[in-house]
CSV table of C-alpha atoms in Angstrom, one decimal:
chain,number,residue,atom,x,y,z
A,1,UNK,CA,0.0,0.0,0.0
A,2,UNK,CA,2.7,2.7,-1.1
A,3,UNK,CA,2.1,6.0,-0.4
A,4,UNK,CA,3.7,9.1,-2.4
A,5,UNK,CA,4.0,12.7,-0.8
A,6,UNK,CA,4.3,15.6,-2.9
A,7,UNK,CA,5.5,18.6,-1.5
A,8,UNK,CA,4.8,21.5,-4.8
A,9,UNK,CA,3.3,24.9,-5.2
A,10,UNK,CA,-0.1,25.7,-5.5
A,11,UNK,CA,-2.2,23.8,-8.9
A,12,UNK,CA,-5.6,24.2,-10.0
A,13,UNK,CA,-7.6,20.6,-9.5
A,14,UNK,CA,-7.5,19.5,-13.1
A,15,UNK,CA,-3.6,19.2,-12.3
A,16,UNK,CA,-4.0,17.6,-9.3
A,17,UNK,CA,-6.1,14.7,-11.1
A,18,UNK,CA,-3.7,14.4,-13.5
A,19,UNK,CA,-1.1,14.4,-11.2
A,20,UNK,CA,-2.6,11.6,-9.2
A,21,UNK,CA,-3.5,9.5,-12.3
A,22,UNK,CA,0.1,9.9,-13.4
A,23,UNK,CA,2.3,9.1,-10.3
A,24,UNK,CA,-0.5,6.6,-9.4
A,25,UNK,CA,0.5,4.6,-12.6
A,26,UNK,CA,4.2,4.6,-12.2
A,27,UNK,CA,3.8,3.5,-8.7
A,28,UNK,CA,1.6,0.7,-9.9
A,29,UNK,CA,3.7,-0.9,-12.3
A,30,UNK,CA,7.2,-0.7,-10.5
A,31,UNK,CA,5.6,-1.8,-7.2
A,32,UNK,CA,2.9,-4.3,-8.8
A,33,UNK,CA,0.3,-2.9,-6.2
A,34,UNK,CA,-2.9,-1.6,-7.0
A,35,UNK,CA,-3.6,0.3,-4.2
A,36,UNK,CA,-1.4,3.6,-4.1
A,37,UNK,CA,-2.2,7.1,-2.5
A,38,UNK,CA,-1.1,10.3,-2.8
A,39,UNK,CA,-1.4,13.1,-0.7
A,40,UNK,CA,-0.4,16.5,-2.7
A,41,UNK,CA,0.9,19.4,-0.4
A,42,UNK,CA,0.8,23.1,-2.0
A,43,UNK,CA,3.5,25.2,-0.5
A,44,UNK,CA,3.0,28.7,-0.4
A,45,UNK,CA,6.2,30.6,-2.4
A,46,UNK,CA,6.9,32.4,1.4
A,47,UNK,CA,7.4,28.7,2.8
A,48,UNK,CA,9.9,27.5,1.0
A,49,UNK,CA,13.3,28.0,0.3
A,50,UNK,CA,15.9,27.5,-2.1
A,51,UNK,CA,19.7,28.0,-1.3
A,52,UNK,CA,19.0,30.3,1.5
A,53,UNK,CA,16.4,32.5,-0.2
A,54,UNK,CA,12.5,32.4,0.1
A,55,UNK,CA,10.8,31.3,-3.1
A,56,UNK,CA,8.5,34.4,-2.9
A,57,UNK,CA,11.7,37.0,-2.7
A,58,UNK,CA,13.3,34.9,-5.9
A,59,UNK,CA,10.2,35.4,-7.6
A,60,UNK,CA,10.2,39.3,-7.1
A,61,UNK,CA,13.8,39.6,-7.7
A,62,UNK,CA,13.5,37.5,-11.0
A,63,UNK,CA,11.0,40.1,-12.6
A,64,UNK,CA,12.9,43.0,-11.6
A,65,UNK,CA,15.9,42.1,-13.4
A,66,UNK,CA,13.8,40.9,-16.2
A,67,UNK,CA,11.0,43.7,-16.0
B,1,UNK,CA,10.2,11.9,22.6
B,2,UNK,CA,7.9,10.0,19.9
B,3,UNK,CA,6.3,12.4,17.0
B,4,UNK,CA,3.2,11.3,15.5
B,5,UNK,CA,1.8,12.8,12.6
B,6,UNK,CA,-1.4,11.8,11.0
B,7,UNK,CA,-2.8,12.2,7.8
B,8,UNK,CA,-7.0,13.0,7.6
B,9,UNK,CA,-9.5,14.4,6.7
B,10,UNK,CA,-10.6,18.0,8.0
B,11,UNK,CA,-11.9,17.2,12.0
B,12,UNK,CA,-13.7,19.6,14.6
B,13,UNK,CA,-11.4,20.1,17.3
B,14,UNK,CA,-13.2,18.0,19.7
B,15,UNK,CA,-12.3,15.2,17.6
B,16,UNK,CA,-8.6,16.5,17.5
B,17,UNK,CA,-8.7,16.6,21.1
B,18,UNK,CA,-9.6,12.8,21.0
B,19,UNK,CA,-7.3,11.9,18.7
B,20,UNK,CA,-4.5,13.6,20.5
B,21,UNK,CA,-5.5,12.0,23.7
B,22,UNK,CA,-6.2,8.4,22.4
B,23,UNK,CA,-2.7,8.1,19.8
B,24,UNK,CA,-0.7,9.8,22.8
B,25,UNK,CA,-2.3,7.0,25.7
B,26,UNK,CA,-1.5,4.3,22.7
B,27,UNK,CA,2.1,5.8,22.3
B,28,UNK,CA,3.4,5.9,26.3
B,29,UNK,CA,1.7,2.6,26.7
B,30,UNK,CA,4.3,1.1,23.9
B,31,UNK,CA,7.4,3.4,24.5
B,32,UNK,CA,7.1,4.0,27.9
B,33,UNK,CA,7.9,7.4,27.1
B,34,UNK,CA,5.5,10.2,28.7
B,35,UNK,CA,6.5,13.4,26.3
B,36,UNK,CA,4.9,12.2,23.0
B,37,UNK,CA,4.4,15.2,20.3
B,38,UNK,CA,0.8,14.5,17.3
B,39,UNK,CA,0.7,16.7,14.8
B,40,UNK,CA,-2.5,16.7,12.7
B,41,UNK,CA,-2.9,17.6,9.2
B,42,UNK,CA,-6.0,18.0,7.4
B,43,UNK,CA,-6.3,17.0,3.7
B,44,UNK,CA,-8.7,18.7,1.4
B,45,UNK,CA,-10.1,15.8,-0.6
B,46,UNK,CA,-8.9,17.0,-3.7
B,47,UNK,CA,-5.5,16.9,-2.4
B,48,UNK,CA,-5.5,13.3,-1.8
B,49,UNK,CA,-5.5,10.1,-4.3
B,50,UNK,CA,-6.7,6.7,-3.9
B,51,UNK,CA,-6.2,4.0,-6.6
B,52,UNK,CA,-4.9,6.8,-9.0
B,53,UNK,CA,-8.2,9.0,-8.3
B,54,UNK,CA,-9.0,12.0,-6.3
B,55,UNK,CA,-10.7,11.8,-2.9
B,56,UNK,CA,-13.1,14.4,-4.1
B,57,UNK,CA,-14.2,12.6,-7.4
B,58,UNK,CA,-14.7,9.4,-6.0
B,59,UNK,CA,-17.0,11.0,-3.4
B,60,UNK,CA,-19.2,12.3,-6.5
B,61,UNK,CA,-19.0,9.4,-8.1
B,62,UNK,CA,-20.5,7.8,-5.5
B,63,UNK,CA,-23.2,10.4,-4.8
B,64,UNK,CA,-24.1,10.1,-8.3
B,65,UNK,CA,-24.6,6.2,-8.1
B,66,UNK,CA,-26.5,6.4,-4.7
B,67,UNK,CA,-29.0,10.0,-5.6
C,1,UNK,CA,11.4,22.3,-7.0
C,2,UNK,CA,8.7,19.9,-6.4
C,3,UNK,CA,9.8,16.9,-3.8
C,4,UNK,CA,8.4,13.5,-3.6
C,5,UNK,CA,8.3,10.8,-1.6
C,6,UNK,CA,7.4,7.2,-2.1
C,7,UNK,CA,6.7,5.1,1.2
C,8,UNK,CA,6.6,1.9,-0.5
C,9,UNK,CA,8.5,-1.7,0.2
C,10,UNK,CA,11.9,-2.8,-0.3
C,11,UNK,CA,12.4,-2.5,-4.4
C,12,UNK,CA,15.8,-3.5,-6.2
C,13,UNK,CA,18.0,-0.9,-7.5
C,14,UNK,CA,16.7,-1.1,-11.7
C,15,UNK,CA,12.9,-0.8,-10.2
C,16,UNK,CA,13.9,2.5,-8.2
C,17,UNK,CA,15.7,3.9,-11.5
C,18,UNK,CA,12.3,3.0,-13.0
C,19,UNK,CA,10.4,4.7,-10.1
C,20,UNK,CA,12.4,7.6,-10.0
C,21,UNK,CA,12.2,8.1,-14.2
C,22,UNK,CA,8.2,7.6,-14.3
C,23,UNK,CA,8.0,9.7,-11.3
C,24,UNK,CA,9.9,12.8,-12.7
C,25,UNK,CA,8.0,12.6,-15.8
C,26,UNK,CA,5.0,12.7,-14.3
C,27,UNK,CA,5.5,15.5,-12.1
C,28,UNK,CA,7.6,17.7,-14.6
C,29,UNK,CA,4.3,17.2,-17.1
C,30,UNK,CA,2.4,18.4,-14.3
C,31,UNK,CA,4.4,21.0,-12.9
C,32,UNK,CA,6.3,22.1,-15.9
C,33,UNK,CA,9.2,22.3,-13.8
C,34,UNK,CA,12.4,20.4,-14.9
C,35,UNK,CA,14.1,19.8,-11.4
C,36,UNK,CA,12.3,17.0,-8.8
C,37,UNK,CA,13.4,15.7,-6.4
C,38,UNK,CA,12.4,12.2,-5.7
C,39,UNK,CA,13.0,10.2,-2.3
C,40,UNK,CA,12.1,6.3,-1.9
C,41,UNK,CA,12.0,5.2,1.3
C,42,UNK,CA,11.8,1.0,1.6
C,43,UNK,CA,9.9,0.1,4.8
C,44,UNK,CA,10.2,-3.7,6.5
C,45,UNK,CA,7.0,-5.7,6.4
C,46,UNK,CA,7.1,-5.6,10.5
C,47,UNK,CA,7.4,-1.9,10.1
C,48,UNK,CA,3.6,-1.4,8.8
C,49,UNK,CA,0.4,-1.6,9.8
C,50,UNK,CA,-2.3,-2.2,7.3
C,51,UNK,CA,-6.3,-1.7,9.5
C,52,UNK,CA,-4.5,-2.3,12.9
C,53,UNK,CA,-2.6,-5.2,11.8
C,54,UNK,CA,1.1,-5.9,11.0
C,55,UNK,CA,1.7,-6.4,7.3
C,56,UNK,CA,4.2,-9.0,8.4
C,57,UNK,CA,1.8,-11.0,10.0
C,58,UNK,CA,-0.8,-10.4,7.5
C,59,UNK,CA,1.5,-12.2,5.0
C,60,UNK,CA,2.4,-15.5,7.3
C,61,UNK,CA,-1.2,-15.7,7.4
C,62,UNK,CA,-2.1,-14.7,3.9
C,63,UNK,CA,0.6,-18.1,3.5
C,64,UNK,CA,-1.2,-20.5,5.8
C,65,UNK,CA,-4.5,-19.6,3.8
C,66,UNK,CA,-3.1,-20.7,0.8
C,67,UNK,CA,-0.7,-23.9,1.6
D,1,UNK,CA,-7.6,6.6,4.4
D,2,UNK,CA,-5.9,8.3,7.2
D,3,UNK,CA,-1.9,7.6,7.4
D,4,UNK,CA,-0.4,7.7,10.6
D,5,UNK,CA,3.7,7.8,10.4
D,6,UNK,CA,5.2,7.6,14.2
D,7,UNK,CA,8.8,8.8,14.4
D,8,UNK,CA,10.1,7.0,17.3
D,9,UNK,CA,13.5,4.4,19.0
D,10,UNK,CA,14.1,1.1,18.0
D,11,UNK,CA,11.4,-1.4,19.4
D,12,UNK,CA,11.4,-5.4,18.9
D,13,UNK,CA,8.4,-7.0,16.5
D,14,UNK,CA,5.7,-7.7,19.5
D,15,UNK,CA,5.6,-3.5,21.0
D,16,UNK,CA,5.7,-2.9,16.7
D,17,UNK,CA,2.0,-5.1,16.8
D,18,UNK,CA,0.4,-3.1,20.0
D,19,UNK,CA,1.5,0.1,18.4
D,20,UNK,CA,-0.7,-0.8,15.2
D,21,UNK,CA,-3.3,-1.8,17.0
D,22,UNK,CA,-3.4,0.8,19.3
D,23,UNK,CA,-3.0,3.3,17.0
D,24,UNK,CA,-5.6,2.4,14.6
D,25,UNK,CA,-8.0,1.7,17.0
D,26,UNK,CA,-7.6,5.3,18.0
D,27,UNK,CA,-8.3,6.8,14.8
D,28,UNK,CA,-11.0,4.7,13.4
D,29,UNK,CA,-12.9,5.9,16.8
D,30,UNK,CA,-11.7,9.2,15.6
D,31,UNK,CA,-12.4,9.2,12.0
D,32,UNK,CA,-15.0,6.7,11.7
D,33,UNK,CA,-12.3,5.1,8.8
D,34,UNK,CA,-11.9,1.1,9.4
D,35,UNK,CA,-8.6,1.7,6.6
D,36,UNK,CA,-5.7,3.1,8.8
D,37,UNK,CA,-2.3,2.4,7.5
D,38,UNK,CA,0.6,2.9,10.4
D,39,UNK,CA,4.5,3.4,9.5
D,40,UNK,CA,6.6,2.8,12.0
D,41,UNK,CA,10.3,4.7,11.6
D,42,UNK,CA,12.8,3.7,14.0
D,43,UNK,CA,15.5,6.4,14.9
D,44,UNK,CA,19.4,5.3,15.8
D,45,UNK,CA,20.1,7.7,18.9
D,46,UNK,CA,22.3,9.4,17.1
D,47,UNK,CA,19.9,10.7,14.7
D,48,UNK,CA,17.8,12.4,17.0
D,49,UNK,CA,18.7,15.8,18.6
D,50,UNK,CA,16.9,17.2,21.4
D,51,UNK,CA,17.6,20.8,22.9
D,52,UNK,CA,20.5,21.2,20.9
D,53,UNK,CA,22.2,17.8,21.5
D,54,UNK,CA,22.4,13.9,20.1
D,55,UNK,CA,19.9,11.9,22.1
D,56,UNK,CA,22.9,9.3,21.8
D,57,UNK,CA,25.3,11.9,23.7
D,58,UNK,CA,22.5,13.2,26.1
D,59,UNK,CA,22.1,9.2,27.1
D,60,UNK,CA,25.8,8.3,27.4
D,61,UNK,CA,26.1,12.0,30.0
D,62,UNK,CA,22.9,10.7,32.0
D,63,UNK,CA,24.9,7.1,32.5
D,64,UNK,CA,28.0,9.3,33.5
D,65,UNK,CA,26.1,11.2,36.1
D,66,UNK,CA,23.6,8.2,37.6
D,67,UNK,CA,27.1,6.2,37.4
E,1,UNK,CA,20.6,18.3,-2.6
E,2,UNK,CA,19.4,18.0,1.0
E,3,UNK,CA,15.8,18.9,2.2
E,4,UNK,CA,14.8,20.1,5.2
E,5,UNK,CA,11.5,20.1,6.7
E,6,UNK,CA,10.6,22.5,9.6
E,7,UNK,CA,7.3,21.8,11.6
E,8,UNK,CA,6.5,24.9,13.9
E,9,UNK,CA,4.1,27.3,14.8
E,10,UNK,CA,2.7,30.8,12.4
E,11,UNK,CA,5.7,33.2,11.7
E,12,UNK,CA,6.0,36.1,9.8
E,13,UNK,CA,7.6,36.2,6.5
E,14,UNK,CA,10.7,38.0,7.9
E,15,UNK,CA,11.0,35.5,10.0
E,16,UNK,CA,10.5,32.9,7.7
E,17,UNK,CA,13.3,34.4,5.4
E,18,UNK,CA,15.4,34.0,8.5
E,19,UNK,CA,14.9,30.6,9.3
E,20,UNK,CA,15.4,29.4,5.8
E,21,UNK,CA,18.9,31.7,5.4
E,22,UNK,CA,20.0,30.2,9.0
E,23,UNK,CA,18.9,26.6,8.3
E,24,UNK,CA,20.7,27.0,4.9
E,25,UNK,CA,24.1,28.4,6.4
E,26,UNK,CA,23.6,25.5,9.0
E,27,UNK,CA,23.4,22.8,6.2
E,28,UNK,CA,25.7,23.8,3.8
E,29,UNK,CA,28.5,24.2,6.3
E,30,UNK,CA,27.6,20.3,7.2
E,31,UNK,CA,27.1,18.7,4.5
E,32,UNK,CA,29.3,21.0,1.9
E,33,UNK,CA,26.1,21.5,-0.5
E,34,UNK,CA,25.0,24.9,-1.6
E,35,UNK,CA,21.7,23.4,-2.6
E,36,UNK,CA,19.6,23.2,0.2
E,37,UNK,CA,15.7,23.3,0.3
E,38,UNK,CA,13.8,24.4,3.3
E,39,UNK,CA,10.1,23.6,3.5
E,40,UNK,CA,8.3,25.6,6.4
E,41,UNK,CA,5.0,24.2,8.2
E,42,UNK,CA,3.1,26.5,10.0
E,43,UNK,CA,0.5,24.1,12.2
E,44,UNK,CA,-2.3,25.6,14.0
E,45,UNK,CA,-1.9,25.1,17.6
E,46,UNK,CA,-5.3,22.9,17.7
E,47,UNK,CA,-3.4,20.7,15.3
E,48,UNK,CA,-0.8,20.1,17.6
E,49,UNK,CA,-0.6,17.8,20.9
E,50,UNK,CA,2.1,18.0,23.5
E,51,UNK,CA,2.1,15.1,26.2
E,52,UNK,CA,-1.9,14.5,25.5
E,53,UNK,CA,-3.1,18.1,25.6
E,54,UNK,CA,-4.0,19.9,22.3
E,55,UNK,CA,-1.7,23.0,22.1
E,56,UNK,CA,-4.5,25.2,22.1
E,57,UNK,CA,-6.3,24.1,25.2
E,58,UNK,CA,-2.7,24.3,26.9
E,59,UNK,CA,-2.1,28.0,26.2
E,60,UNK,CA,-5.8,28.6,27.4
E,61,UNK,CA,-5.1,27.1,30.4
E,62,UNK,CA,-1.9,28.6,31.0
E,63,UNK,CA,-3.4,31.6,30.6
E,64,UNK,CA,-6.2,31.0,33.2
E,65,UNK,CA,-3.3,30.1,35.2
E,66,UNK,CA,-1.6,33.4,35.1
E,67,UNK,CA,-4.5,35.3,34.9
F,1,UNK,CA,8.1,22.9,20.1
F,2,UNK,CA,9.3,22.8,16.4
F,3,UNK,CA,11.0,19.7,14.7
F,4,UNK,CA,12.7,19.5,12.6
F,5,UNK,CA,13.8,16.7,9.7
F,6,UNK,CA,16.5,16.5,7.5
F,7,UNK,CA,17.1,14.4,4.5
F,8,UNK,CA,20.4,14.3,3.4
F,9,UNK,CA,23.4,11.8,2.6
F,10,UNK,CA,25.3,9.5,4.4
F,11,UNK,CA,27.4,11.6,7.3
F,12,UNK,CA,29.4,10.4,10.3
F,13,UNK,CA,28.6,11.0,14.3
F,14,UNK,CA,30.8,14.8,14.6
F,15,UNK,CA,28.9,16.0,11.5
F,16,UNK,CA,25.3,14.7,12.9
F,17,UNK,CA,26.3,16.6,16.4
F,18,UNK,CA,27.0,19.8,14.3
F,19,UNK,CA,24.1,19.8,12.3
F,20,UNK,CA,21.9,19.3,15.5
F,21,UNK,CA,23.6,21.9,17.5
F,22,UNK,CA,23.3,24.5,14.0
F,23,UNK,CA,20.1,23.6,13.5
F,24,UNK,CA,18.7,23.9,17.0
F,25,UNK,CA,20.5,27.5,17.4
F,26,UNK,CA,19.1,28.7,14.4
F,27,UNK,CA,15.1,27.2,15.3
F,28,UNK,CA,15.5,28.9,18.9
F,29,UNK,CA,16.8,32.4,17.3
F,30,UNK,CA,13.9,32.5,15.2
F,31,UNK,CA,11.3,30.7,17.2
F,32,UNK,CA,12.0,31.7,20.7
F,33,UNK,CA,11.4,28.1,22.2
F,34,UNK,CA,14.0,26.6,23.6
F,35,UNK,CA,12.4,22.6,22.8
F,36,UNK,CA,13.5,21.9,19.0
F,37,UNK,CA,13.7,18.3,18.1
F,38,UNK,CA,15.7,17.9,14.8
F,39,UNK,CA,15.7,14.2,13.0
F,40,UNK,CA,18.6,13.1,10.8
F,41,UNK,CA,17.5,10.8,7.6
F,42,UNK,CA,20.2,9.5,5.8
F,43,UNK,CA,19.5,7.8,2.6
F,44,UNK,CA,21.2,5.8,0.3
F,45,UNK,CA,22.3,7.6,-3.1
F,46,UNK,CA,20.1,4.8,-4.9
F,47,UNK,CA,16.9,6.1,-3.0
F,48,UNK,CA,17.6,9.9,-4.3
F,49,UNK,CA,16.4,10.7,-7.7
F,50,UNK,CA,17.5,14.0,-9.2
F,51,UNK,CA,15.8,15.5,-12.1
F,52,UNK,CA,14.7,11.7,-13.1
F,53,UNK,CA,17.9,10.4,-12.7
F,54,UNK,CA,19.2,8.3,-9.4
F,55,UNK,CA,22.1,9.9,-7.6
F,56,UNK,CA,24.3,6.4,-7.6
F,57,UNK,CA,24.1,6.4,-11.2
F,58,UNK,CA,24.4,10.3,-11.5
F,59,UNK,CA,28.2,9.8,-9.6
F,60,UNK,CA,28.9,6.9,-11.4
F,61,UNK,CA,28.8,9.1,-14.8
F,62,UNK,CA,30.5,11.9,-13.0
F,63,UNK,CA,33.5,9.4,-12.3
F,64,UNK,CA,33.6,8.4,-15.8
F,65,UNK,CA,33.8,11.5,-17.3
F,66,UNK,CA,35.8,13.1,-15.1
F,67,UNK,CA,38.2,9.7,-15.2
């Protein structure tokens, strides 16, 4: 009964069905187990960081220099 | 100190109070380890997959085949 | 920089390369981001519990059943 | 299909079975869910800080003292 | 490309960018890896229990206490 | 009272007491609570996928082309 955790940023739900269909099936045929959930986390950009910098301050910084 | 973290569905907080009380009893009884930390998380049903669909579609499904 | 994580049981090293390739693919479809992490975690069968009971038990008698 | 993942010490097969039970029992009165999966992760001492310092160092000073 | 995961209570986002730039300096200078994730957690404090107690009804009654 | 979990590689006894001293120092800073628990994970470089690729096989091409 494998579970899979997804820690990502915010999706709409259409994503999140797709999401599930798709890991669900490459769960099932390396594990040969039917029965596989996921649980999808959305991170908030201000909750996550990357090489010592919140996501939310890359994000402004990247459209400055490219605004 | 034990951490226990459990993944549900949304609860009222007199049910988080139970679940706290009842995991934490379970957990000293095993370890023999009074200072036992829970940590609940509540899973919107379209965040979660079972069998490769979302929580929130089966429950339609299912409303649909039972209305 | 999505992260997953696969609870799943013990898996040879050419199914986790397999895992770990249907995985990315899946989330960098959904995501449309490039770099994922993915971590598999192999759990012993005396490790889970499966509605309140051990899968390693569940399997010796799943074995007496059937011989 | 609540998951419940308990980070505690090493503990032989028979406390693994209680803890299961135990546990699930617990949240199916909670959630009203008879399919509870439980992982069980067992943490070396020296994996585990507390306050600053390795459990597996904290142990070895509280032998020192009581010694 | 190691991934740390921070469970704690609601912060501010300066105090988020903190965390992450301290965990980050704490990580690379360990494990000699610039790439470091942080992942944040902000639980409510009626998600959390501490020896039992939810951590909401323990600040209430602390506060009765003192009052 | 925050935990807090790290995946990372393989690292010896000094480098886990540095990490949990680092990342204790830098939780109370921020948090103000003295309690921090901090768990080490260390997993296998054929349990890591990066970018769809495992890390064991990711070194293994780094050491031929670099050979």
């Amino acid at each position: 009964m494998p579970t899979i955790m997804v820690e990502g940023p915010k999706i709409d739900v259409e994503k999140k069905r797709q999401l599930v269909k798709k890991l669900t099936e490459a769960a099932v045929e390396v594990y040969g187990i039917e029965h596989i959930i996921v649980i999808i986390r959305e991170n908030p950009p201000e909750n996550v960081g990357i090489s010592g910098e919140l996501l939310a301050d890359r994000k402004r910084n990247e459209d400055k220099t490219s605004g």
